[in-house]
Amino acid sequence: MYDFAPKGDQPKTELYADLAAAAKALVDGERDGIANMANLAALIWQFLPNLNWAGFYRNVEDELVLGPFVGKPACIRIPLGRGVCGTAAASGETQVVPDVHAFPGHIACDADSRSELVVPVLREGKVVAVIDLDSPVADRFDAEDATGIEAIAALVAGSI
Ligand code: SME
């Protein structure tokens, strides 16, 4: 049994340090990428408040394909360059979207989503996946969330 848990009212820097330590412990010694992505999605969901979707899209032959996640069923395939996920994958740059309705081409998988954070996962300079977090709260994600999830992406890039 894994017994990771956020401590409650922690400052974000501590929360992300604990999340990173838990993520490292979860994937250490396991080489199955699907199992690792499934556990990481569950872990992120457990640690971060105010999410309605948390998971992975994988870059499969230059198209994003749905990976393990927590949340409502979602779009399965997203072309590179389309929506928030496709933009992050095509540019290799984190996307922090305070209001998804204002993002041109946003793909609405869950009508509850108001804000979104998408972080590319890079292996040897190539985007192999993105981590996608959606929130029902507008402006839910800030630069600290982006840095925190980027750290997780770097930590697990070799394990997914
Ligand atoms: N909103 C995303 C699509 C994926 S869902 O949010 C799970 C986008 O615009 O890329």
Coordinates of C-alpha atoms and ligand atoms in Angstrom, one line a residue:
M1 CA 0.0 0.0 0.0
Y2 CA 1.2 3.5 -0.8
D3 CA 0.4 6.1 1.9
F4 CA 1.3 9.5 0.4
A5 CA -0.8 12.4 1.5
P6 CA -0.6 16.2 1.4
K7 CA -0.3 17.6 4.9
G8 CA -3.2 20.0 4.6
D9 CA -2.6 23.7 4.8
Q10 CA 0.9 23.8 3.3
P11 CA 2.6 26.6 1.4
K12 CA 2.7 25.7 -2.3
T13 CA 6.5 25.3 -2.4
E14 CA 6.3 22.6 0.4
L15 CA 3.3 21.0 -1.2
Y16 CA 5.2 20.6 -4.5
A17 CA 8.4 19.4 -2.7
D18 CA 6.3 16.7 -1.0
L19 CA 4.5 15.8 -4.3
A20 CA 7.9 15.5 -6.1
A21 CA 9.3 13.2 -3.4
A22 CA 6.1 11.1 -3.5
A23 CA 6.3 11.0 -7.3
K24 CA 9.9 9.9 -7.3
A25 CA 9.2 7.1 -4.7
L26 CA 6.2 5.9 -6.8
V27 CA 8.0 5.5 -10.1
D28 CA 11.4 4.3 -8.6
G29 CA 12.2 0.8 -9.8
E30 CA 9.1 0.5 -12.0
R31 CA 9.6 0.4 -15.8
D32 CA 6.0 0.2 -17.0
G33 CA 5.1 3.6 -18.3
I34 CA 1.3 3.1 -18.2
A35 CA 1.4 2.0 -14.5
N36 CA 3.6 4.9 -13.7
M37 CA 1.4 7.5 -15.5
A38 CA -1.7 6.0 -13.8
N39 CA -0.2 6.3 -10.3
L40 CA 1.1 9.8 -11.1
A41 CA -2.3 11.0 -12.2
A42 CA -3.8 9.6 -9.0
L43 CA -1.1 11.2 -6.9
I44 CA -1.5 14.6 -8.5
W45 CA -5.3 14.4 -8.0
Q46 CA -4.7 13.5 -4.4
F47 CA -2.3 16.3 -3.7
L48 CA -3.7 19.3 -5.6
P49 CA -7.0 20.9 -4.6
N50 CA -9.6 22.2 -7.1
L51 CA -9.0 19.9 -10.0
N52 CA -11.6 18.3 -12.2
W53 CA -9.2 16.5 -14.5
A54 CA -5.5 15.4 -14.1
G55 CA -3.6 13.1 -16.5
F56 CA -1.5 12.5 -19.5
Y57 CA -1.6 12.8 -23.2
R58 CA 1.2 10.8 -25.0
N59 CA 2.9 11.9 -28.2
V60 CA 2.3 8.9 -30.5
E61 CA 3.6 9.4 -34.0
D62 CA 3.1 13.2 -33.8
E63 CA -0.4 13.1 -32.4
L64 CA -1.5 13.4 -28.8
V65 CA -3.3 10.3 -27.6
L66 CA -5.1 10.1 -24.3
G67 CA -3.2 8.4 -21.5
P68 CA -4.0 7.5 -17.9
F69 CA -6.0 10.2 -16.0
V70 CA -8.5 11.0 -13.3
G71 CA -11.6 12.8 -14.3
K72 CA -14.4 12.5 -16.8
P73 CA -13.9 10.6 -20.1
A74 CA -11.9 12.9 -22.4
C75 CA -11.1 13.5 -26.1
I76 CA -8.9 10.6 -27.3
R77 CA -6.8 12.2 -30.0
I78 CA -5.5 15.8 -30.3
P79 CA -3.5 17.0 -33.2
L80 CA -0.2 18.8 -32.4
G81 CA -0.8 22.5 -32.3
R82 CA -4.5 22.2 -31.4
G83 CA -6.0 23.3 -28.1
V84 CA -4.0 23.9 -25.0
C85 CA -2.4 20.4 -24.9
G86 CA -1.5 20.5 -28.6
T87 CA 0.0 24.0 -28.2
A88 CA 2.2 22.8 -25.3
A89 CA 3.3 19.7 -27.2
A90 CA 4.0 21.6 -30.4
S91 CA 5.9 24.4 -28.7
G92 CA 7.5 22.4 -25.9
E93 CA 6.4 25.2 -23.6
T94 CA 4.2 25.1 -20.5
Q95 CA 0.7 26.7 -21.0
V96 CA -1.0 28.4 -18.1
V97 CA -4.5 29.3 -19.1
P98 CA -6.4 31.4 -16.6
D99 CA -9.7 31.3 -18.6
V100 CA -10.1 28.5 -21.1
H101 CA -13.0 30.3 -22.8
A102 CA -10.5 33.0 -23.9
F103 CA -7.9 30.5 -25.3
P104 CA -8.3 30.2 -29.1
G105 CA -9.0 26.6 -30.1
H106 CA -9.5 25.3 -26.5
I107 CA -10.9 21.8 -26.7
A108 CA -13.7 21.5 -24.1
C109 CA -13.6 17.9 -22.8
D110 CA -15.4 18.7 -19.6
A111 CA -17.8 21.7 -19.5
D112 CA -16.8 22.3 -15.9
S113 CA -13.2 23.3 -16.8
R114 CA -12.5 27.0 -16.3
S115 CA -8.7 27.1 -16.2
E116 CA -5.9 24.8 -17.3
L117 CA -2.2 24.0 -16.9
V118 CA -0.4 21.9 -19.5
V119 CA 3.3 20.9 -19.0
P120 CA 5.3 19.1 -21.7
V121 CA 7.3 16.1 -20.7
L122 CA 10.6 16.1 -22.6
R123 CA 13.0 13.1 -23.1
E124 CA 16.2 13.9 -25.0
G125 CA 14.8 17.2 -26.1
K126 CA 11.6 15.6 -27.6
V127 CA 8.1 16.0 -26.2
V128 CA 7.0 12.5 -25.3
A129 CA 3.8 13.5 -23.4
V130 CA 2.1 16.3 -21.7
I131 CA 0.7 16.6 -18.2
D132 CA -2.7 18.2 -18.3
L133 CA -4.5 19.7 -15.3
D134 CA -8.0 21.2 -15.5
S135 CA -9.8 23.2 -12.8
P136 CA -13.4 24.2 -12.3
V137 CA -12.0 27.4 -10.8
A138 CA -10.9 30.3 -13.0
D139 CA -7.3 31.4 -12.6
R140 CA -6.5 28.3 -10.5
F141 CA -2.9 27.9 -11.7
D142 CA 0.0 30.3 -11.2
A143 CA 3.8 30.3 -11.9
E144 CA 4.4 28.2 -8.8
D145 CA 2.1 25.5 -10.1
A146 CA 3.8 25.6 -13.4
T147 CA 7.3 25.3 -11.8
G148 CA 6.0 22.5 -9.5
I149 CA 4.5 20.4 -12.3
E150 CA 7.6 21.1 -14.6
A151 CA 9.7 19.6 -11.8
I152 CA 7.5 16.5 -11.7
A153 CA 7.7 16.2 -15.5
A154 CA 11.5 16.3 -15.4
L155 CA 11.6 13.8 -12.6
V156 CA 9.4 11.2 -14.3
A157 CA 10.3 11.7 -17.9
G158 CA 12.4 8.6 -18.0
S159 CA 9.7 6.5 -16.3
I160 CA 6.6 7.0 -18.5
Ligands
SME1 N1 -8.7 21.2 -22.8 C1 -7.7 20.4 -23.5 C2 -8.1 19.1 -24.0 C3 -7.9 18.0 -23.0 S1 -9.0 18.0 -21.8 O1 -9.0 19.2 -21.0 C4 -8.8 16.7 -20.8 C5 -7.1 21.2 -24.6 O2 -7.6 22.3 -25.0 O3 -6.1 20.8 -25.1

